[in-house]
Short mmCIF file of C-alpha atoms and ligand atoms in Angstrom, two decimals:
data_model
loop_
_atom_site.label_atom_id
_atom_site.label_comp_id
_atom_site.label_asym_id
_atom_site.label_seq_id
_atom_site.Cartn_x
_atom_site.Cartn_y
_atom_site.Cartn_z
CA UNK A 28 68.42 114.45 30.15
CA UNK A 29 69.49 113.00 33.48
CA UNK A 30 70.45 109.32 33.32
CA UNK A 31 70.22 106.77 36.12
CA UNK A 32 71.45 103.21 36.16
CA UNK A 33 68.88 100.88 37.71
CA UNK A 34 70.13 97.54 39.01
CA UNK A 35 67.88 94.69 40.06
CA UNK A 36 69.24 91.87 42.18
CA UNK A 37 68.17 88.24 41.90
CA UNK A 38 68.23 85.66 44.64
CA UNK A 39 68.98 88.23 47.34
CA UNK A 40 65.30 89.17 47.04
CA UNK A 41 64.37 85.76 48.46
CA UNK A 42 66.39 86.35 51.62
CA UNK A 43 64.50 87.09 54.80
CA UNK A 44 65.92 88.87 57.81
CA UNK A 45 69.49 88.94 56.48
CA UNK A 46 68.64 90.47 53.11
CA UNK A 47 70.19 93.78 54.18
CA UNK A 48 73.51 92.03 54.71
CA UNK A 49 73.55 90.77 51.11
CA UNK A 50 72.38 94.08 49.67
CA UNK A 51 75.19 95.80 51.57
CA UNK A 52 77.71 93.37 50.08
CA UNK A 53 76.34 93.97 46.59
CA UNK A 54 76.41 97.74 47.00
CA UNK A 55 79.96 97.56 48.27
CA UNK A 56 81.13 95.42 45.41
CA UNK A 57 79.42 97.67 42.83
CA UNK A 58 80.88 100.78 44.38
CA UNK A 59 84.40 99.37 44.51
CA UNK A 60 84.30 98.04 40.96
CA UNK A 61 82.84 101.19 39.43
CA UNK A 62 85.17 103.49 41.33
CA UNK A 63 88.20 101.43 40.42
CA UNK A 64 87.29 101.48 36.74
CA UNK A 65 86.09 105.08 36.35
CA UNK A 66 88.23 106.79 39.02
CA UNK A 67 85.38 108.80 40.47
CA UNK A 68 83.00 108.52 43.40
CA UNK A 69 79.64 106.82 42.95
CA UNK A 70 76.76 106.97 45.35
CA UNK A 71 74.38 104.04 45.24
CA UNK A 72 70.83 104.53 46.46
CA UNK A 73 68.71 101.61 47.60
CA UNK A 74 65.00 102.12 46.99
CA UNK A 75 62.13 99.67 46.73
CA UNK A 76 64.34 96.68 46.06
CA UNK A 77 66.44 98.41 43.40
CA UNK A 78 69.85 100.02 43.38
CA UNK A 79 70.03 103.39 41.66
CA UNK A 80 73.19 105.13 40.50
CA UNK A 81 73.30 108.56 38.93
CA UNK A 82 75.31 108.43 35.72
CA UNK A 83 77.67 111.20 34.62
CA UNK A 84 76.54 113.47 31.78
CA UNK A 85 78.77 111.65 29.31
CA UNK A 86 79.37 107.96 29.77
CA UNK A 87 80.35 104.99 27.67
CA UNK A 88 77.62 102.40 28.03
CA UNK A 89 79.82 99.52 26.86
CA UNK A 90 82.42 100.22 29.52
CA UNK A 91 79.76 100.17 32.23
CA UNK A 92 78.31 96.96 30.85
CA UNK A 93 81.75 95.38 31.00
CA UNK A 94 82.09 96.22 34.70
CA UNK A 95 78.53 95.34 35.71
CA UNK A 96 78.54 92.01 33.88
CA UNK A 97 81.31 90.81 36.20
CA UNK A 98 79.50 91.61 39.44
CA UNK A 99 77.79 88.67 41.10
CA UNK A 100 74.35 89.25 42.60
CA UNK A 101 73.09 91.47 39.76
CA UNK A 102 70.13 89.96 37.93
CA UNK A 103 69.78 92.73 35.38
CA UNK A 104 70.49 96.41 34.81
CA UNK A 105 69.43 99.21 32.54
CA UNK A 106 70.53 102.72 31.62
CA UNK A 107 67.38 104.75 32.17
CA UNK A 108 66.36 108.30 31.39
CA UNK A 109 64.80 110.26 34.24
CA UNK A 110 61.42 111.44 32.98
CA UNK A 111 58.05 112.69 34.10
CA UNK A 112 55.34 110.76 35.95
CA UNK A 113 52.70 112.44 33.76
CA UNK A 114 51.88 109.83 31.17
CA UNK A 115 51.56 112.11 28.14
CA UNK A 116 54.78 113.91 28.96
CA UNK A 117 56.61 110.66 29.69
CA UNK A 118 55.39 109.22 26.40
CA UNK A 119 56.73 112.26 24.51
CA UNK A 120 60.09 111.96 26.29
CA UNK A 121 60.28 108.24 25.48
CA UNK A 122 59.51 109.05 21.83
CA UNK A 123 62.15 111.80 21.65
CA UNK A 124 64.87 109.53 22.99
CA UNK A 125 64.15 106.40 20.93
CA UNK A 126 67.42 104.72 19.94
CA UNK A 127 68.62 104.86 16.35
CA UNK A 128 68.08 101.38 15.03
CA UNK A 129 70.52 99.74 12.64
CA UNK A 130 67.80 97.29 11.77
CA UNK A 131 64.34 98.44 12.75
CA UNK A 132 62.55 95.82 14.91
CA UNK A 133 59.26 94.70 13.44
CA UNK A 134 57.28 94.74 16.69
CA UNK A 135 57.29 96.39 20.12
CA UNK A 136 55.47 96.94 23.35
CA UNK A 137 55.43 99.36 26.27
CA UNK A 138 56.03 97.69 29.63
CA UNK A 139 55.29 99.55 32.84
CA UNK A 140 56.08 98.72 36.46
CA UNK A 141 54.77 101.25 38.93
CA UNK A 142 54.33 102.05 42.61
CA UNK A 143 50.93 101.04 43.90
CA UNK A 144 49.65 104.49 44.83
CA UNK A 145 49.62 106.08 41.36
CA UNK A 146 46.16 107.09 40.11
CA UNK A 147 46.07 104.95 36.93
CA UNK A 148 46.54 101.31 35.95
CA UNK A 149 49.72 100.09 34.24
CA UNK A 150 47.80 98.58 31.32
CA UNK A 151 46.00 101.87 30.62
CA UNK A 152 49.25 103.84 30.68
CA UNK A 153 50.91 101.26 28.42
CA UNK A 154 48.10 101.63 25.89
CA UNK A 155 48.31 105.40 26.02
CA UNK A 156 52.05 105.56 25.39
CA UNK A 157 51.80 102.79 22.77
CA UNK A 158 49.16 104.80 20.90
CA UNK A 159 51.38 107.87 21.04
CA UNK A 160 54.27 105.92 19.49
CA UNK A 161 52.02 104.55 16.73
CA UNK A 162 50.58 108.01 15.99
CA UNK A 163 54.09 109.44 15.79
CA UNK A 164 54.93 106.77 13.21
CA UNK A 165 57.12 104.23 15.04
CA UNK A 166 56.48 101.84 12.13
CA UNK A 167 56.33 98.64 14.23
CA UNK A 168 53.45 96.37 15.14
CA UNK A 169 52.38 95.96 18.74
CA UNK A 170 53.26 92.53 20.13
CA UNK A 171 52.68 91.87 23.82
CA UNK A 172 54.37 88.46 24.06
CA UNK A 173 58.10 88.31 23.29
CA UNK A 174 58.32 91.56 21.35
CA UNK A 175 61.60 92.43 19.63
CA UNK A 176 61.71 95.88 21.19
CA UNK A 177 60.49 97.01 24.62
CA UNK A 178 60.07 100.53 25.94
CA UNK A 179 60.58 99.77 29.61
CA UNK A 180 59.14 102.15 32.20
CA UNK A 181 59.41 102.18 35.98
CA UNK A 182 57.10 104.67 37.61
CA UNK A 183 57.75 105.85 41.13
CA UNK A 184 55.86 108.57 42.99
CA UNK A 185 57.83 111.43 41.59
CA UNK A 186 59.89 110.04 38.70
CA UNK A 187 59.25 107.97 35.60
CA UNK A 188 62.37 106.09 34.53
CA UNK A 189 62.41 104.80 30.96
CA UNK A 190 64.89 102.72 29.00
CA UNK A 191 65.12 100.59 25.86
CA UNK A 192 67.39 97.72 26.73
CA UNK A 193 67.79 95.52 29.79
CA UNK A 194 71.14 93.79 30.20
CA UNK A 195 71.36 90.43 31.91
CA UNK A 196 73.79 90.20 34.85
CA UNK A 197 75.67 87.20 36.25
CA UNK A 198 73.06 86.64 38.99
CA UNK A 199 74.42 84.48 41.86
CA UNK A 200 75.31 85.95 45.23
CA UNK A 201 77.50 89.01 45.92
CA UNK A 202 81.28 88.58 46.15
CA UNK A 203 82.58 87.86 49.63
CA UNK A 204 79.12 87.27 51.05
CA UNK A 205 80.21 83.74 51.99
CA UNK A 206 83.40 82.39 53.57
CA UNK A 207 86.75 81.58 52.00
CA UNK A 208 87.43 78.44 49.98
CA UNK A 209 90.65 77.11 48.47
CA UNK A 210 90.38 76.02 44.84
CA UNK A 211 92.72 73.44 43.28
CA UNK A 212 93.30 74.90 39.86
CA UNK A 213 95.06 73.15 37.00
CA UNK A 214 95.63 74.64 33.59
CA UNK A 215 92.76 72.52 32.26
CA UNK A 216 89.18 73.38 31.37
CA UNK A 217 87.26 72.20 34.41
CA UNK A 218 88.81 73.69 37.54
CA UNK A 219 88.59 77.34 36.34
CA UNK A 220 84.87 76.82 35.73
CA UNK A 221 84.45 75.14 39.14
CA UNK A 222 86.17 78.10 40.83
CA UNK A 223 83.99 80.53 38.94
CA UNK A 224 80.81 78.70 39.96
CA UNK A 225 81.72 78.94 43.65
CA UNK A 226 82.76 82.61 43.33
CA UNK A 227 79.38 83.17 41.77
CA UNK A 228 77.79 81.79 44.93
CA UNK A 229 79.61 84.41 46.99
CA UNK A 230 82.71 82.47 48.07
CA UNK A 231 86.02 84.26 48.34
CA UNK A 232 88.35 81.92 46.43
CA UNK A 233 92.07 81.40 47.05
CA UNK A 234 93.84 79.43 44.32
CA UNK A 235 96.39 76.63 44.56
CA UNK A 236 98.23 75.30 41.56
CA UNK A 237 100.62 72.33 41.67
CA UNK A 238 103.32 72.58 39.05
CA UNK A 239 105.90 70.17 37.77
CA UNK A 240 108.72 72.65 37.20
CA UNK A 241 111.68 71.93 36.72
CA UNK A 242 110.42 68.58 35.37
CA UNK A 243 108.01 70.40 33.08
CA UNK A 244 108.61 73.74 31.41
CA UNK A 245 107.05 76.92 32.79
CA UNK A 246 104.26 77.07 30.19
CA UNK A 247 101.82 75.24 32.38
CA UNK A 248 102.42 77.56 35.32
CA UNK A 249 102.00 80.61 33.08
CA UNK A 250 98.82 79.17 31.69
CA UNK A 251 97.33 78.67 35.14
CA UNK A 252 98.41 82.19 36.17
CA UNK A 253 96.70 83.65 33.10
CA UNK A 254 93.54 81.76 34.01
CA UNK A 255 93.61 83.04 37.60
CA UNK A 256 94.16 86.55 36.30
CA UNK A 257 90.91 86.29 34.31
CA UNK A 258 89.06 84.89 37.31
CA UNK A 259 90.48 87.61 39.57
CA UNK A 260 88.35 90.14 37.70
CA UNK A 261 85.30 88.64 39.38
CA UNK A 262 86.44 89.15 42.99
CA UNK A 263 88.71 91.36 45.07
CA UNK A 264 92.27 90.70 46.23
CA UNK A 265 93.00 87.35 44.67
CA UNK A 266 95.77 85.18 46.08
CA UNK A 267 97.37 82.23 44.30
CA UNK A 268 99.75 79.61 45.71
CA UNK A 269 102.16 78.02 43.23
CA UNK A 270 103.28 74.77 44.80
CA UNK A 271 106.16 72.66 43.43
CA UNK A 272 104.92 69.10 43.02
CA UNK A 273 107.29 67.52 40.49
CA UNK A 274 109.82 66.39 43.07
CA UNK A 275 107.16 64.63 45.14
CA UNK A 276 105.78 62.94 42.03
CA UNK A 277 109.25 61.81 41.04
CA UNK A 278 109.95 60.36 44.48
CA UNK A 279 106.74 58.36 44.28
CA UNK A 280 107.42 57.26 40.71
CA UNK A 281 110.92 55.91 41.44
CA UNK A 282 109.89 54.19 44.69
CA UNK A 283 109.93 50.43 43.97
CA UNK A 284 107.41 49.81 46.78
CA UNK A 285 104.73 51.91 45.09
CA UNK A 286 102.86 50.04 42.35
CA UNK A 287 102.76 52.22 39.23
CA UNK A 288 99.03 51.95 38.73
CA UNK A 289 98.24 53.54 42.11
CA UNK A 290 100.37 56.67 41.58
CA UNK A 291 97.58 58.89 40.29
CA UNK A 292 95.47 58.32 43.37
CA UNK A 293 98.46 58.96 45.64
CA UNK A 294 99.25 62.23 43.83
CA UNK A 295 95.67 63.38 44.24
CA UNK A 296 95.57 62.47 47.93
CA UNK A 297 98.71 64.51 48.44
CA UNK A 298 97.34 67.47 46.52
CA UNK A 299 94.27 67.48 48.74
CA UNK A 300 96.34 67.26 51.92
CA UNK A 301 98.58 70.16 50.87
CA UNK A 302 95.54 72.21 49.87
CA UNK A 303 93.91 71.40 53.22
CA UNK A 304 97.00 72.68 54.99
CA UNK A 305 96.83 75.91 53.00
CA UNK A 306 93.12 76.20 53.81
CA UNK A 307 93.90 75.93 57.54
CA UNK A 308 96.54 78.63 57.20
CA UNK A 309 94.09 80.88 55.33
CA UNK A 310 91.15 80.02 57.61
CA UNK A 311 89.27 78.76 54.58
CA UNK A 312 86.36 76.40 55.19
CA UNK A 313 86.62 74.00 52.26
CA UNK A 314 88.29 72.96 49.00
CA UNK A 315 87.02 73.25 45.45
CA UNK A 316 87.96 70.88 42.63
CA UNK A 317 86.86 70.56 39.02
CA UNK A 318 86.07 66.87 39.46
CA UNK A 319 83.40 65.49 37.24
CA UNK A 320 81.80 62.12 37.89
CA UNK A 321 83.31 59.40 35.73
CA UNK A 322 85.13 61.75 33.36
CA UNK A 323 88.68 60.39 33.87
CA UNK A 324 90.26 57.45 35.72
CA UNK A 325 90.62 59.36 38.99
CA UNK A 326 86.90 60.10 38.99
CA UNK A 327 85.36 56.64 39.35
CA UNK A 328 83.29 56.32 42.53
CA UNK A 329 85.92 54.03 44.03
CA UNK A 330 88.80 56.39 43.29
CA UNK A 331 86.94 59.47 44.43
CA UNK A 332 86.18 57.65 47.66
CA UNK A 333 89.85 56.72 48.05
CA UNK A 334 91.06 60.23 47.21
CA UNK A 335 88.65 62.09 49.47
CA UNK A 336 89.45 59.82 52.36
CA UNK A 337 92.79 61.66 52.66
CA UNK A 338 91.19 64.79 54.11
CA UNK A 339 88.42 65.73 56.49
CA UNK A 340 87.76 69.24 55.21
CA UNK A 341 84.55 69.77 53.15
CA UNK A 342 85.11 69.32 49.42
CA UNK A 343 83.06 71.14 46.81
CA UNK A 344 82.80 69.82 43.26
CA UNK A 345 80.33 72.13 41.53
CA UNK A 346 80.80 70.42 38.13
CA UNK A 347 80.23 66.90 39.39
CA UNK A 348 77.18 66.19 37.23
CA UNK A 349 77.71 68.46 34.23
CA UNK A 350 78.47 67.26 30.72
CA UNK A 351 81.76 68.37 29.20
CA UNK A 352 79.91 70.38 26.55
CA UNK A 353 78.13 72.41 29.22
CA UNK A 354 81.38 73.00 31.09
CA UNK A 355 83.01 74.24 27.88
CA UNK A 356 80.13 76.65 27.26
CA UNK A 357 80.68 78.25 30.68
CA UNK A 358 84.47 78.34 30.13
CA UNK A 359 83.89 80.17 26.84
CA UNK A 360 81.57 82.64 28.49
CA UNK A 361 83.96 83.53 31.30
CA UNK A 362 86.92 83.68 28.93
CA UNK A 363 89.12 80.86 30.26
CA UNK A 364 88.52 78.33 27.48
CA UNK A 365 90.97 79.74 24.94
CA UNK A 366 93.79 79.41 27.46
CA UNK A 367 92.70 76.08 28.93
CA UNK A 368 92.43 74.39 25.54
CA UNK A 369 96.07 75.10 24.64
CA UNK A 370 98.05 71.89 24.80
CA UNK A 371 100.61 71.84 27.57
CA UNK A 372 102.34 69.26 29.64
CA UNK A 373 101.00 69.53 33.14
CA UNK A 374 102.21 67.92 36.31
CA UNK A 375 99.37 65.43 36.05
CA UNK A 376 100.49 63.94 32.80
CA UNK A 377 103.97 63.55 34.22
CA UNK A 378 105.06 60.33 35.93
CA UNK A 379 101.69 58.85 35.06
CA UNK A 380 101.11 55.10 34.84
CA UNK A 381 100.08 53.67 31.48
CA UNK A 382 97.19 51.80 33.10
CA UNK A 383 95.90 53.65 36.16
CA UNK A 384 93.97 51.84 38.85
CA UNK A 385 90.23 52.36 38.50
CA UNK A 386 89.24 50.94 41.89
CA UNK A 387 91.81 51.97 44.45
CA UNK A 388 91.61 50.32 47.83
CA UNK A 389 92.20 52.52 50.88
CA UNK A 390 93.75 49.74 52.97
CA UNK A 391 96.46 49.27 50.35
CA UNK A 392 96.92 53.02 50.11
CA UNK A 393 97.34 53.36 53.88
CA UNK A 394 99.97 50.59 53.85
CA UNK A 395 101.95 52.32 51.11
CA UNK A 396 101.65 55.78 52.65
CA UNK A 397 102.94 54.51 56.02
CA UNK A 398 106.38 54.28 54.44
CA UNK A 399 106.32 57.69 52.80
CA UNK A 400 107.38 60.94 54.57
CA UNK A 401 104.05 62.58 53.80
CA UNK A 402 104.09 65.09 56.67
CA UNK A 403 107.51 66.40 55.58
CA UNK A 404 106.42 66.64 51.96
CA UNK A 405 103.42 68.76 52.90
CA UNK A 406 105.51 71.14 55.01
CA UNK A 407 108.25 71.57 52.40
CA UNK A 408 105.79 71.94 49.50
CA UNK A 409 104.18 74.89 51.26
CA UNK A 410 107.53 76.35 52.33
CA UNK A 411 108.94 76.17 48.82
CA UNK A 412 105.72 77.42 47.29
CA UNK A 413 105.32 80.94 46.01
CA UNK A 414 102.36 83.22 46.67
CA UNK A 415 101.28 85.73 44.06
CA UNK A 416 98.55 88.35 44.23
CA UNK A 417 96.27 89.82 41.61
P1 ATP B 516 90.81 70.07 34.90
O1 ATP B 516 90.17 70.29 33.57
O2 ATP B 516 90.38 71.03 35.95
O3 ATP B 516 92.29 69.91 34.81
P2 ATP B 516 90.39 67.28 34.65
O4 ATP B 516 89.09 66.95 34.04
O5 ATP B 516 91.60 67.32 33.78
O6 ATP B 516 90.24 68.68 35.40
P3 ATP B 516 91.93 65.85 36.58
O7 ATP B 516 93.16 66.17 35.84
O8 ATP B 516 91.72 64.46 37.06
O9 ATP B 516 90.62 66.23 35.82
O10 ATP B 516 91.87 66.78 37.84
C1 ATP B 516 90.79 66.76 38.74
C2 ATP B 516 90.87 68.01 39.62
O11 ATP B 516 92.07 67.98 40.40
C3 ATP B 516 91.01 69.28 38.80
O12 ATP B 516 89.76 69.74 38.35
C4 ATP B 516 91.65 70.21 39.80
O13 ATP B 516 90.69 70.71 40.72
C5 ATP B 516 92.60 69.27 40.53
N1 ATP B 516 93.92 69.35 39.87
C6 ATP B 516 94.42 68.55 38.92
N2 ATP B 516 95.66 68.91 38.57
C7 ATP B 516 95.98 69.97 39.34
C8 ATP B 516 97.12 70.83 39.47
N3 ATP B 516 98.20 70.65 38.72
N4 ATP B 516 97.07 71.82 40.36
C9 ATP B 516 95.96 72.04 41.11
N5 ATP B 516 94.87 71.26 41.04
C10 ATP B 516 94.87 70.25 40.17
MG1 MG B 517 93.47 68.27 34.22
#
C-alpha cells in the first residue's frame, strides 16, 4: 500500500498574512534534512494546512522519526496509509493493516478528521469503522476519552489517509525563520539549553566559547565543541568561535588595582563586549546567555545590571525564570546533559575570587576599566580566536 507522511505544523497556523513565509521555511528545512539523511529527492506537498510527503516503498520509520524530531516548527507527524474514501472499504483496509502489538492495548477509538464536503458525518463514520473492528474481533473496549490506541483517519475528497501512531514534534518556529543571534556557550548545563530554546524559536545561532587554554587543559574546549556539535543537528551551517580568554583573566587577576571580589563581574562584562563585537561582524541582532535569576553570584539583580551595562546590544536569557530541575530536563531531552555534567575546569572557575561581590557598582567598575586596555583586548581576542564549522 502507498504510504504518505503527514506533517502538521503548530504555531505557524496562527500566523496571518506571512504564514506562507513560515511554511516555506519549514518545507525547506524538511526537504534539506530528509535529503541529506536519505540521499534522495523528496517532494513536499502543501494541502489544507498539512505537509504531505510520499514515502518510498521500503522505509525505516525510526530513521525518519529521528530526522523529523529535530525539525523545529513541526507539531506532529504520522506515517499514514493511502486508502479509500468509501467508509466500508477504508475500514477493511485499516483492519488489514493493524500493527502487531507486543502488548495489546485494552481500549481504542476511531478518530476521523474530514473535509467539509463529504456526504457523511465524522461521528457516523467513526461508529461504522469501530463496529467493523469489533465484529472482526479487535478484542479491545471502545473508549472515546484518552484511549490507549487510536485509529487515526484523515479524509480528503479523494483519499482516506489512516495511521496508528502520531509522533510529537519539537514545535517552535522553523529554523532560520528569524535573524541571527550569538550565543555565549560554556561547557555547563544552562547555556546549551538557552541556545536550543532560541533555535527553537527560529533564530540562527552562532556560538562563542571563551576558553582558558593554556591556563586550563583542553578538556573544557572539547566539551563545549561536543555540545555545539549536538546542537548543530538542529540547524544548518553552524559556526563556533573559540576565543582565548585565560590571558585576559590573568592580567586582571594580577593587577593590584583591581579588587579581587570584582573580577567575576569584569570578566563577564568583557565576555559580553567581545561577543557583541562578533555579533556586529556576523550581522547578528542580539546575544544569548544561559543566565538564570539568582542562581549564582553573577546573577543577582545588581550584578546583572552591572554586567549588562557593558553592552547596548539586545540580550536574550531564555532560562531566566526556570528552575534548575526544569533546565536539566530539557538538557537531557536534547542530549547535552551527559556532556555538561562532566566535571571540568572552565575558564570561569579560574582566577576566581573566594568571595565574589554580590552588588557590583557601575561607577567603581567604570573607574577600574578606565585603566585597562579593554579595546585592545577585544581586538586581539577576536584575532587570536579560531572559527570552526559544523
Ligand atoms: P552555564 O551552565 O551555561 O555555564 P552557569 O549557571 O554556570 O551557566 P555562569 O557560569 O555564571 O552560570 O555563566 C552565565 C552565562 O555566561 C552562561 O550561561 C553563558 O551564557 C556565559 N558563559 C559563562 N562562561 C562562559 C564561557 N566560558 N564561554 C562562553 N560563555 C560563557
Ligand atoms: Mg558555567
